[in-house]
Each structure stands twice: as structure tokens, then as C-alpha cells.
JSON list of C-alpha atoms in Angstrom, two decimals:
[
{"chain": "A", "resi": 1188, "resn": "MET", "atom": "CA", "xyz": [6.49, -24.32, -6.37]},
{"chain": "A", "resi": 1189, "resn": "ASP", "atom": "CA", "xyz": [7.19, -20.65, -6.99]},
{"chain": "A", "resi": 1190, "resn": "ASP", "atom": "CA", "xyz": [4.01, -19.41, -5.26]},
{"chain": "A", "resi": 1191, "resn": "ALA", "atom": "CA", "xyz": [5.83, -18.54, -2.02]},
{"chain": "A", "resi": 1192, "resn": "VAL", "atom": "CA", "xyz": [8.32, -16.48, -3.98]},
{"chain": "A", "resi": 1193, "resn": "THR", "atom": "CA", "xyz": [5.91, -14.70, -6.31]},
{"chain": "A", "resi": 1194, "resn": "THR", "atom": "CA", "xyz": [2.99, -13.98, -3.96]},
{"chain": "A", "resi": 1195, "resn": "SER", "atom": "CA", "xyz": [2.79, -10.26, -3.18]},
{"chain": "A", "resi": 1196, "resn": "PRO", "atom": "CA", "xyz": [1.87, -8.93, 0.27]},
{"chain": "A", "resi": 1197, "resn": "ARG", "atom": "CA", "xyz": [-1.82, -8.18, 0.71]},
{"chain": "A", "resi": 1198, "resn": "ARG", "atom": "CA", "xyz": [-2.59, -4.59, -0.25]},
{"chain": "A", "resi": 1199, "resn": "TYR", "atom": "CA", "xyz": [-3.08, -2.15, 2.58]},
{"chain": "A", "resi": 1200, "resn": "ALA", "atom": "CA", "xyz": [-6.41, -0.35, 2.78]},
{"chain": "A", "resi": 1201, "resn": "LEU", "atom": "CA", "xyz": [-5.55, 3.33, 3.11]},
{"chain": "A", "resi": 1202, "resn": "SER", "atom": "CA", "xyz": [-9.03, 4.83, 3.32]},
{"chain": "A", "resi": 1203, "resn": "PHE", "atom": "CA", "xyz": [-9.10, 5.79, 7.00]},
{"chain": "A", "resi": 1204, "resn": "THR", "atom": "CA", "xyz": [-9.29, 9.56, 6.50]},
{"chain": "A", "resi": 1205, "resn": "ALA", "atom": "CA", "xyz": [-12.93, 9.93, 7.60]},
{"chain": "A", "resi": 1206, "resn": "GLY", "atom": "CA", "xyz": [-12.99, 11.07, 11.22]},
{"chain": "A", "resi": 1207, "resn": "ALA", "atom": "CA", "xyz": [-10.38, 9.91, 13.69]},
{"chain": "A", "resi": 1208, "resn": "LEU", "atom": "CA", "xyz": [-11.15, 7.30, 16.38]},
{"chain": "A", "resi": 1209, "resn": "LEU", "atom": "CA", "xyz": [-14.94, 7.71, 15.95]},
{"chain": "A", "resi": 1210, "resn": "ALA", "atom": "CA", "xyz": [-15.64, 6.48, 19.49]},
{"chain": "A", "resi": 1211, "resn": "ARG", "atom": "CA", "xyz": [-18.60, 8.84, 20.05]},
{"chain": "A", "resi": 1212, "resn": "GLU", "atom": "CA", "xyz": [-20.09, 7.91, 16.70]},
{"chain": "A", "resi": 1213, "resn": "ALA", "atom": "CA", "xyz": [-19.62, 4.22, 17.45]},
{"chain": "A", "resi": 1214, "resn": "SER", "atom": "CA", "xyz": [-21.52, 4.59, 20.73]},
{"chain": "A", "resi": 1215, "resn": "LEU", "atom": "CA", "xyz": [-24.51, 5.84, 18.72]},
{"chain": "A", "resi": 1216, "resn": "VAL", "atom": "CA", "xyz": [-24.34, 3.17, 16.03]},
{"chain": "A", "resi": 1217, "resn": "ALA", "atom": "CA", "xyz": [-23.64, 0.14, 18.26]},
{"chain": "A", "resi": 1218, "resn": "PRO", "atom": "CA", "xyz": [-27.13, 0.04, 19.86]},
{"chain": "A", "resi": 1219, "resn": "VAL", "atom": "CA", "xyz": [-28.72, 0.11, 16.41]},
{"chain": "A", "resi": 1220, "resn": "TYR", "atom": "CA", "xyz": [-26.70, -2.95, 15.43]},
{"chain": "A", "resi": 1221, "resn": "LEU", "atom": "CA", "xyz": [-27.67, -4.75, 18.63]},
{"chain": "A", "resi": 1222, "resn": "GLU", "atom": "CA", "xyz": [-31.30, -4.20, 17.65]},
{"chain": "A", "resi": 1223, "resn": "LEU", "atom": "CA", "xyz": [-31.05, -5.07, 13.93]},
{"chain": "A", "resi": 1224, "resn": "ARG", "atom": "CA", "xyz": [-28.03, -7.45, 13.82]},
{"chain": "A", "resi": 1225, "resn": "ALA", "atom": "CA", "xyz": [-27.39, -6.59, 10.17]},
{"chain": "A", "resi": 1226, "resn": "TRP", "atom": "CA", "xyz": [-24.76, -4.04, 9.20]},
{"chain": "A", "resi": 1227, "resn": "GLY", "atom": "CA", "xyz": [-26.42, -3.14, 5.90]},
{"chain": "A", "resi": 1228, "resn": "ALA", "atom": "CA", "xyz": [-29.65, -2.29, 7.68]},
{"chain": "A", "resi": 1229, "resn": "VAL", "atom": "CA", "xyz": [-27.72, -0.37, 10.34]},
{"chain": "A", "resi": 1230, "resn": "ARG", "atom": "CA", "xyz": [-25.98, 1.69, 7.67]},
{"chain": "A", "resi": 1231, "resn": "ASP", "atom": "CA", "xyz": [-29.24, 2.49, 5.88]},
{"chain": "A", "resi": 1232, "resn": "GLN", "atom": "CA", "xyz": [-31.08, 3.48, 9.06]},
{"chain": "A", "resi": 1233, "resn": "ALA", "atom": "CA", "xyz": [-28.21, 5.60, 10.39]},
{"chain": "A", "resi": 1234, "resn": "VAL", "atom": "CA", "xyz": [-27.93, 7.49, 7.10]},
{"chain": "A", "resi": 1235, "resn": "LYS", "atom": "CA", "xyz": [-31.67, 7.93, 6.65]},
{"chain": "A", "resi": 1236, "resn": "GLY", "atom": "CA", "xyz": [-32.14, 9.27, 10.18]},
{"chain": "A", "resi": 1237, "resn": "ASN", "atom": "CA", "xyz": [-28.90, 11.29, 10.16]},
{"chain": "A", "resi": 1238, "resn": "LEU", "atom": "CA", "xyz": [-27.98, 9.49, 13.36]},
{"chain": "A", "resi": 1239, "resn": "LEU", "atom": "CA", "xyz": [-24.53, 11.10, 13.50]},
{"chain": "A", "resi": 1240, "resn": "GLN", "atom": "CA", "xyz": [-25.99, 14.59, 12.95]},
{"chain": "A", "resi": 1241, "resn": "ALA", "atom": "CA", "xyz": [-23.73, 15.37, 10.02]},
{"chain": "A", "resi": 1242, "resn": "ARG", "atom": "CA", "xyz": [-23.98, 18.79, 8.42]},
{"chain": "A", "resi": 1243, "resn": "THR", "atom": "CA", "xyz": [-24.48, 17.38, 4.93]},
{"chain": "A", "resi": 1244, "resn": "TYR", "atom": "CA", "xyz": [-25.92, 14.15, 3.53]},
{"chain": "A", "resi": 1245, "resn": "ARG", "atom": "CA", "xyz": [-22.63, 13.29, 1.84]},
{"chain": "A", "resi": 1246, "resn": "THR", "atom": "CA", "xyz": [-20.67, 13.70, 5.07]},
{"chain": "A", "resi": 1247, "resn": "GLY", "atom": "CA", "xyz": [-23.22, 11.60, 6.92]},
{"chain": "A", "resi": 1248, "resn": "VAL", "atom": "CA", "xyz": [-22.91, 8.77, 4.41]},
{"chain": "A", "resi": 1249, "resn": "ARG", "atom": "CA", "xyz": [-19.13, 8.85, 4.63]},
{"chain": "A", "resi": 1250, "resn": "LEU", "atom": "CA", "xyz": [-19.05, 8.86, 8.44]},
{"chain": "A", "resi": 1251, "resn": "VAL", "atom": "CA", "xyz": [-21.65, 6.11, 8.82]},
{"chain": "A", "resi": 1252, "resn": "ARG", "atom": "CA", "xyz": [-19.85, 3.94, 6.28]},
{"chain": "A", "resi": 1253, "resn": "GLU", "atom": "CA", "xyz": [-16.56, 4.33, 8.17]},
{"chain": "A", "resi": 1254, "resn": "VAL", "atom": "CA", "xyz": [-18.09, 3.66, 11.60]},
{"chain": "A", "resi": 1255, "resn": "VAL", "atom": "CA", "xyz": [-19.80, 0.53, 10.27]},
{"chain": "A", "resi": 1256, "resn": "LYS", "atom": "CA", "xyz": [-16.57, -0.68, 8.69]},
{"chain": "A", "resi": 1257, "resn": "ARG", "atom": "CA", "xyz": [-14.74, -0.41, 12.00]},
{"chain": "A", "resi": 1258, "resn": "LEU", "atom": "CA", "xyz": [-17.51, -1.72, 14.23]},
{"chain": "A", "resi": 1259, "resn": "SER", "atom": "CA", "xyz": [-17.98, -4.73, 11.96]},
{"chain": "A", "resi": 1260, "resn": "ALA", "atom": "CA", "xyz": [-14.39, -5.69, 12.77]},
{"chain": "A", "resi": 1261, "resn": "LEU", "atom": "CA", "xyz": [-15.55, -6.36, 16.33]},
{"chain": "A", "resi": 1262, "resn": "THR", "atom": "CA", "xyz": [-17.39, -9.46, 17.50]},
{"chain": "A", "resi": 1263, "resn": "ASP", "atom": "CA", "xyz": [-21.00, -9.19, 18.66]},
{"chain": "A", "resi": 1264, "resn": "ASP", "atom": "CA", "xyz": [-19.81, -9.58, 22.26]},
{"chain": "A", "resi": 1265, "resn": "GLU", "atom": "CA", "xyz": [-17.39, -6.68, 21.78]},
{"chain": "A", "resi": 1266, "resn": "VAL", "atom": "CA", "xyz": [-20.10, -4.49, 20.23]},
{"chain": "A", "resi": 1267, "resn": "GLU", "atom": "CA", "xyz": [-22.31, -5.24, 23.25]},
{"chain": "A", "resi": 1268, "resn": "LEU", "atom": "CA", "xyz": [-19.46, -4.28, 25.54]},
{"chain": "A", "resi": 1269, "resn": "LEU", "atom": "CA", "xyz": [-18.81, -1.08, 23.59]},
{"chain": "A", "resi": 1270, "resn": "ALA", "atom": "CA", "xyz": [-22.45, -0.05, 23.90]},
{"chain": "A", "resi": 1271, "resn": "ASP", "atom": "CA", "xyz": [-22.14, -0.36, 27.70]},
{"chain": "A", "resi": 1272, "resn": "ALA", "atom": "CA", "xyz": [-18.54, 0.82, 28.01]},
{"chain": "A", "resi": 1273, "resn": "MET", "atom": "CA", "xyz": [-16.89, 3.59, 29.94]},
{"chain": "A", "resi": 1274, "resn": "PRO", "atom": "CA", "xyz": [-15.26, 6.23, 27.69]},
{"chain": "A", "resi": 1275, "resn": "SER", "atom": "CA", "xyz": [-11.75, 4.81, 28.19]},
{"chain": "A", "resi": 1276, "resn": "GLU", "atom": "CA", "xyz": [-12.95, 1.28, 27.40]},
{"chain": "A", "resi": 1277, "resn": "ARG", "atom": "CA", "xyz": [-14.73, 2.52, 24.29]},
{"chain": "A", "resi": 1278, "resn": "GLY", "atom": "CA", "xyz": [-11.55, 4.23, 23.14]},
{"chain": "A", "resi": 1279, "resn": "TYR", "atom": "CA", "xyz": [-9.52, 1.04, 23.52]},
{"chain": "A", "resi": 1280, "resn": "LEU", "atom": "CA", "xyz": [-12.12, -1.03, 21.69]},
{"chain": "A", "resi": 1281, "resn": "MET", "atom": "CA", "xyz": [-12.25, 1.43, 18.79]},
{"chain": "A", "resi": 1282, "resn": "TRP", "atom": "CA", "xyz": [-8.45, 1.49, 18.61]},
{"chain": "A", "resi": 1283, "resn": "ALA", "atom": "CA", "xyz": [-8.48, -2.31, 18.38]},
{"chain": "A", "resi": 1284, "resn": "ALA", "atom": "CA", "xyz": [-11.20, -2.09, 15.72]},
{"chain": "A", "resi": 1285, "resn": "ALA", "atom": "CA", "xyz": [-9.09, 0.32, 13.64]},
{"chain": "A", "resi": 1286, "resn": "CYS", "atom": "CA", "xyz": [-6.07, -1.97, 13.99]},
{"chain": "A", "resi": 1287, "resn": "ARG", "atom": "CA", "xyz": [-8.11, -4.96, 12.80]},
{"chain": "A", "resi": 1288, "resn": "ARG", "atom": "CA", "xyz": [-9.78, -3.14, 9.93]},
{"chain": "A", "resi": 1289, "resn": "TYR", "atom": "CA", "xyz": [-6.62, -1.44, 8.68]},
{"chain": "A", "resi": 1290, "resn": "GLU", "atom": "CA", "xyz": [-3.62, -3.75, 8.67]},
{"chain": "A", "resi": 1291, "resn": "VAL", "atom": "CA", "xyz": [-1.16, -0.89, 8.30]},
{"chain": "A", "resi": 1292, "resn": "ILE", "atom": "CA", "xyz": [-2.44, 0.67, 11.55]},
{"chain": "A", "resi": 1293, "resn": "GLY", "atom": "CA", "xyz": [-2.27, -2.67, 13.33]},
{"chain": "A", "resi": 1294, "resn": "GLU", "atom": "CA", "xyz": [1.31, -3.24, 12.21]},
{"chain": "A", "resi": 1295, "resn": "PHE", "atom": "CA", "xyz": [2.32, 0.26, 13.27]},
{"chain": "A", "resi": 1296, "resn": "ALA", "atom": "CA", "xyz": [0.72, -0.31, 16.67]},
{"chain": "A", "resi": 1297, "resn": "GLU", "atom": "CA", "xyz": [2.47, -3.63, 17.19]},
{"chain": "A", "resi": 1298, "resn": "GLN", "atom": "CA", "xyz": [5.82, -2.97, 15.54]},
{"chain": "A", "resi": 1299, "resn": "VAL", "atom": "CA", "xyz": [6.38, 0.65, 16.59]},
{"chain": "A", "resi": 1300, "resn": "LEU", "atom": "CA", "xyz": [4.06, 1.84, 19.37]},
{"chain": "A", "resi": 1301, "resn": "ARG", "atom": "CA", "xyz": [4.22, -1.29, 21.53]},
{"chain": "A", "resi": 1302, "resn": "GLU", "atom": "CA", "xyz": [7.86, -2.01, 20.76]},
{"chain": "A", "resi": 1303, "resn": "ARG", "atom": "CA", "xyz": [8.90, 1.50, 21.77]},
{"chain": "A", "resi": 1304, "resn": "PHE", "atom": "CA", "xyz": [6.93, 1.12, 24.99]},
{"chain": "A", "resi": 1305, "resn": "LEU", "atom": "CA", "xyz": [8.53, -2.23, 25.78]},
{"chain": "A", "resi": 1306, "resn": "VAL", "atom": "CA", "xyz": [12.07, -0.91, 25.26]},
{"chain": "A", "resi": 1307, "resn": "LEU", "atom": "CA", "xyz": [11.22, 2.02, 27.56]},
{"chain": "A", "resi": 1308, "resn": "ALA", "atom": "CA", "xyz": [11.16, 4.69, 24.85]},
{"chain": "A", "resi": 1309, "resn": "SER", "atom": "CA", "xyz": [8.85, 7.33, 26.30]},
{"chain": "A", "resi": 1310, "resn": "THR", "atom": "CA", "xyz": [7.82, 9.17, 23.14]},
{"chain": "A", "resi": 1311, "resn": "LEU", "atom": "CA", "xyz": [6.30, 8.51, 19.72]},
{"chain": "A", "resi": 1312, "resn": "GLY", "atom": "CA", "xyz": [6.65, 11.06, 16.94]},
{"chain": "A", "resi": 1313, "resn": "TYR", "atom": "CA", "xyz": [5.87, 11.65, 13.31]},
{"chain": "A", "resi": 1314, "resn": "GLU", "atom": "CA", "xyz": [9.39, 10.55, 12.40]},
{"chain": "A", "resi": 1315, "resn": "ASP", "atom": "CA", "xyz": [8.64, 7.10, 13.80]},
{"chain": "A", "resi": 1316, "resn": "PHE", "atom": "CA", "xyz": [5.61, 6.78, 11.56]},
{"chain": "A", "resi": 1317, "resn": "ASP", "atom": "CA", "xyz": [7.53, 8.09, 8.54]},
{"chain": "A", "resi": 1318, "resn": "SER", "atom": "CA", "xyz": [10.32, 5.55, 9.07]},
{"chain": "A", "resi": 1319, "resn": "PHE", "atom": "CA", "xyz": [7.75, 2.76, 9.42]},
{"chain": "A", "resi": 1320, "resn": "ILE", "atom": "CA", "xyz": [5.96, 3.80, 6.22]},
{"chain": "A", "resi": 1321, "resn": "ARG", "atom": "CA", "xyz": [9.23, 4.00, 4.26]},
{"chain": "A", "resi": 1322, "resn": "SER", "atom": "CA", "xyz": [10.03, 0.43, 5.28]},
{"chain": "A", "resi": 1323, "resn": "LYS", "atom": "CA", "xyz": [6.58, -0.75, 4.16]},
{"chain": "A", "resi": 1324, "resn": "ALA", "atom": "CA", "xyz": [6.77, 1.11, 0.83]},
{"chain": "A", "resi": 1325, "resn": "LEU", "atom": "CA", "xyz": [9.44, -1.34, -0.32]},
{"chain": "A", "resi": 1326, "resn": "TRP", "atom": "CA", "xyz": [6.81, -4.09, -0.38]},
{"chain": "A", "resi": 1327, "resn": "HIS", "atom": "CA", "xyz": [3.58, -2.16, -0.86]},
{"chain": "A", "resi": 1328, "resn": "GLU", "atom": "CA", "xyz": [3.13, -0.32, -4.13]},
{"chain": "A", "resi": 1329, "resn": "GLU", "atom": "CA", "xyz": [-0.03, 1.33, -2.84]},
{"chain": "A", "resi": 1330, "resn": "ILE", "atom": "CA", "xyz": [2.16, 3.25, -0.38]},
{"chain": "A", "resi": 1331, "resn": "SER", "atom": "CA", "xyz": [4.94, 4.13, -2.79]},
{"chain": "A", "resi": 1332, "resn": "ALA", "atom": "CA", "xyz": [2.33, 5.34, -5.30]},
{"chain": "A", "resi": 1333, "resn": "SER", "atom": "CA", "xyz": [0.53, 7.55, -2.75]},
{"chain": "A", "resi": 1334, "resn": "LYS", "atom": "CA", "xyz": [1.02, 11.29, -2.76]},
{"chain": "A", "resi": 1335, "resn": "ARG", "atom": "CA", "xyz": [3.03, 12.74, 0.08]},
{"chain": "A", "resi": 1336, "resn": "SER", "atom": "CA", "xyz": [0.00, 14.79, 1.15]},
{"chain": "A", "resi": 1337, "resn": "THR", "atom": "CA", "xyz": [-2.06, 11.59, 1.39]},
{"chain": "A", "resi": 1338, "resn": "LEU", "atom": "CA", "xyz": [0.52, 9.88, 3.61]},
{"chain": "A", "resi": 1339, "resn": "GLN", "atom": "CA", "xyz": [0.71, 12.98, 5.79]},
{"chain": "A", "resi": 1340, "resn": "LYS", "atom": "CA", "xyz": [-3.08, 12.93, 6.17]},
{"chain": "A", "resi": 1341, "resn": "LEU", "atom": "CA", "xyz": [-2.99, 9.24, 7.12]},
{"chain": "A", "resi": 1342, "resn": "ARG", "atom": "CA", "xyz": [-0.19, 9.91, 9.63]},
{"chain": "A", "resi": 1343, "resn": "SER", "atom": "CA", "xyz": [-2.11, 12.80, 11.17]},
{"chain": "A", "resi": 1344, "resn": "ASN", "atom": "CA", "xyz": [-5.22, 10.66, 11.52]},
{"chain": "A", "resi": 1345, "resn": "VAL", "atom": "CA", "xyz": [-3.36, 7.78, 13.18]},
{"chain": "A", "resi": 1346, "resn": "PHE", "atom": "CA", "xyz": [-1.90, 10.15, 15.76]},
{"chain": "A", "resi": 1347, "resn": "LYS", "atom": "CA", "xyz": [-5.33, 11.70, 16.38]},
{"chain": "A", "resi": 1348, "resn": "MET", "atom": "CA", "xyz": [-6.68, 8.19, 16.98]},
{"chain": "A", "resi": 1349, "resn": "LEU", "atom": "CA", "xyz": [-3.91, 7.49, 19.47]},
{"chain": "A", "resi": 1350, "resn": "GLN", "atom": "CA", "xyz": [-4.57, 10.72, 21.32]},
{"chain": "A", "resi": 1351, "resn": "GLU", "atom": "CA", "xyz": [-8.33, 10.19, 21.39]},
{"chain": "A", "resi": 1352, "resn": "ALA", "atom": "CA", "xyz": [-7.78, 6.63, 22.67]},
{"chain": "A", "resi": 1353, "resn": "GLU", "atom": "CA", "xyz": [-5.58, 8.16, 25.41]},
{"chain": "A", "resi": 1354, "resn": "LEU", "atom": "CA", "xyz": [-2.57, 6.12, 24.31]},
{"chain": "A", "resi": 1355, "resn": "LEU", "atom": "CA", "xyz": [-0.52, 9.20, 23.38]},
{"chain": "A", "resi": 1356, "resn": "SER", "atom": "CA", "xyz": [-0.35, 12.61, 25.03]},
{"chain": "A", "resi": 1357, "resn": "ASP", "atom": "CA", "xyz": [-0.67, 15.86, 23.11]},
{"chain": "A", "resi": 1358, "resn": "THR", "atom": "CA", "xyz": [3.07, 16.31, 23.56]},
{"chain": "A", "resi": 1359, "resn": "GLY", "atom": "CA", "xyz": [3.96, 12.91, 22.13]},
{"chain": "A", "resi": 1360, "resn": "TYR", "atom": "CA", "xyz": [4.46, 10.84, 25.27]},
{"chain": "A", "resi": 1361, "resn": "ILE", "atom": "CA", "xyz": [3.27, 7.24, 25.17]},
{"chain": "A", "resi": 1362, "resn": "VAL", "atom": "CA", "xyz": [0.52, 6.65, 27.74]},
{"chain": "A", "resi": 1363, "resn": "PRO", "atom": "CA", "xyz": [0.46, 3.07, 29.09]},
{"chain": "A", "resi": 1364, "resn": "ALA", "atom": "CA", "xyz": [-2.86, 1.37, 28.43]},
{"chain": "A", "resi": 1365, "resn": "VAL", "atom": "CA", "xyz": [-4.83, 0.55, 31.57]},
{"chain": "A", "resi": 1366, "resn": "LEU", "atom": "CA", "xyz": [-7.32, -1.98, 30.26]},
{"chain": "A", "resi": 1367, "resn": "SER", "atom": "CA", "xyz": [-10.24, -3.10, 32.40]},
{"chain": "A", "resi": 1368, "resn": "GLU", "atom": "CA", "xyz": [-10.47, -6.82, 33.04]},
{"chain": "A", "resi": 1369, "resn": "ARG", "atom": "CA", "xyz": [-13.42, -7.25, 30.70]},
{"chain": "A", "resi": 1370, "resn": "VAL", "atom": "CA", "xyz": [-11.80, -5.42, 27.79]},
{"chain": "A", "resi": 1371, "resn": "ALA", "atom": "CA", "xyz": [-8.46, -7.17, 28.27]},
{"chain": "A", "resi": 1372, "resn": "ALA", "atom": "CA", "xyz": [-10.23, -10.53, 28.45]},
{"chain": "A", "resi": 1373, "resn": "ARG", "atom": "CA", "xyz": [-12.06, -10.02, 25.17]},
{"chain": "A", "resi": 1374, "resn": "LEU", "atom": "CA", "xyz": [-9.08, -8.65, 23.27]},
{"chain": "A", "resi": 1375, "resn": "GLY", "atom": "CA", "xyz": [-6.86, -11.37, 24.72]},
{"chain": "A", "resi": 1376, "resn": "ARG", "atom": "CA", "xyz": [-9.09, -14.14, 23.37]},
{"chain": "A", "resi": 1377, "resn": "ARG", "atom": "CA", "xyz": [-7.93, -13.63, 19.82]},
{"chain": "A", "resi": 1378, "resn": "THR", "atom": "CA", "xyz": [-4.95, -15.41, 18.30]},
{"chain": "A", "resi": 1379, "resn": "PRO", "atom": "CA", "xyz": [-2.65, -13.60, 18.18]},
{"chain": "A", "resi": 1380, "resn": "SER", "atom": "CA", "xyz": [-3.86, -11.50, 21.08]},
{"chain": "A", "resi": 1381, "resn": "ASP", "atom": "CA", "xyz": [-5.03, -8.01, 20.24]},
{"chain": "A", "resi": 1382, "resn": "LEU", "atom": "CA", "xyz": [-3.21, -6.77, 23.34]},
{"chain": "A", "resi": 1383, "resn": "ARG", "atom": "CA", "xyz": [-0.29, -6.50, 20.93]},
{"chain": "A", "resi": 1384, "resn": "PHE", "atom": "CA", "xyz": [-1.81, -3.26, 19.65]},
{"chain": "A", "resi": 1385, "resn": "PHE", "atom": "CA", "xyz": [-1.40, -1.50, 23.00]},
{"chain": "A", "resi": 1386, "resn": "PRO", "atom": "CA", "xyz": [1.44, -0.01, 25.06]},
{"chain": "A", "resi": 1387, "resn": "THR", "atom": "CA", "xyz": [1.13, -2.56, 27.84]},
{"chain": "A", "resi": 1388, "resn": "GLN", "atom": "CA", "xyz": [3.20, -5.34, 29.34]},
{"chain": "A", "resi": 1389, "resn": "GLN", "atom": "CA", "xyz": [0.08, -7.41, 29.96]},
{"chain": "A", "resi": 1390, "resn": "MET", "atom": "CA", "xyz": [0.36, -10.75, 28.22]},
{"chain": "A", "resi": 1391, "resn": "THR", "atom": "CA", "xyz": [-2.28, -13.02, 26.72]},
{"chain": "A", "resi": 1392, "resn": "GLY", "atom": "CA", "xyz": [-1.86, -15.63, 29.43]},
{"chain": "A", "resi": 1393, "resn": "GLN", "atom": "CA", "xyz": [-2.89, -13.16, 32.10]},
{"chain": "A", "resi": 1394, "resn": "VAL", "atom": "CA", "xyz": [-6.40, -12.88, 30.66]},
{"chain": "A", "resi": 1395, "resn": "ALA", "atom": "CA", "xyz": [-6.86, -16.29, 29.08]},
{"chain": "A", "resi": 1396, "resn": "ALA", "atom": "CA", "xyz": [-8.63, -17.73, 32.09]},
{"chain": "A", "resi": 1397, "resn": "GLN", "atom": "CA", "xyz": [-11.08, -14.87, 32.51]}
]
């Protein structure tokens, strides 16, 4: 009877400090998955062949592991699309992948980025992320226990992702997402729709029939 009262929120994964959006790296790894259809085998082959051309073995392992973690958050259809995507489409798909893989990024995208866009706020700054994180720290010990430098690194990486996905300008202005029909259709199939992660007024119903 007390389960609803005592259950703690699911812990946030806060390990997204390797790379930023990783869209280029994903474009190299996606075809390997489409050939092997097994993420473990993809990871092993990409590391062994230094697919991402990392300077050191350790860096290569870390980057491949992170790319695989994010790509595995996509469906096979989405990975196929990513392998054939235009750069802007690839950026949107990898932003969606990061939002799925890391709940804290997804919540920031939905509750701050998209909300600010919908209320016609034109900018997004570090202070918006800091306010969001403070509100989450009340319920997530993993945030309150993190060093300030760690949270700053996470914040910096989220903003780099947004800029690389072309959802935020270098000067902090929110850039409305212009999703192609095929990307919007795939992201809109999920419940709730993954369009909630983007600064767009497009609604799920507009792509449901596609």
C-alpha cells in the first residue's frame, strides 16, 4: 500500500561526457550494425578495426561504447534511416537517441527547450539548465551528490549536442526544428511522441498517418 509513496524516482544515467552528438561517428557505425544486427559484435568490430580513428585504444573503446549505447536506443528502421540520412536528419535522429538513452536530457529537452520555444522565448542559456538541474536534485541523489565540475561538464555537453543538432545557435538562440517527413513520421510513431524533444509546433497527429 505504501509502494507509491516510498518508490524513488529512477536514477539518471549521467555518463554522457564522451563526445557530443556523435552524429559523424554514428554514420560510420550504423552500416556495421545493419550488416551484423548484433550490437556486441558491432562494438567488437569497431574497436578492433579502430573504425572511429581514435588516437588511442582507450579513447576508441570509450567512443565506440557511447555510440553503440545511443544507436541502440533507435529502432532498426531508424538506424537504416540514419545510415541513409542527410546531415540535418542525422543530427535530429542522434538528438532523439540521446534523449531516449539519457532521461535527464530528454526531460530537459521536453520541459525546458520545447516549452521555451512554445511560449515564444527565443533563447536558451546555461542558467536555464542550472535551474532545471536544481529542481531535479531535490528528487535525484545522483545529481545532488555530483561535483559541480561534473554538472558543468554535463551542461556543456548538452549544449554542444544542441548546437551540433542545429537546434541552438552559437549565440544561444533556439533554432526551430525542420524535420523531414520521414524523420517526423518515425519519431512521431512512439508513445509519447519523440517530437516532444524538439523545438517544433508539429504534433503527433500530423505524422500519424504517414
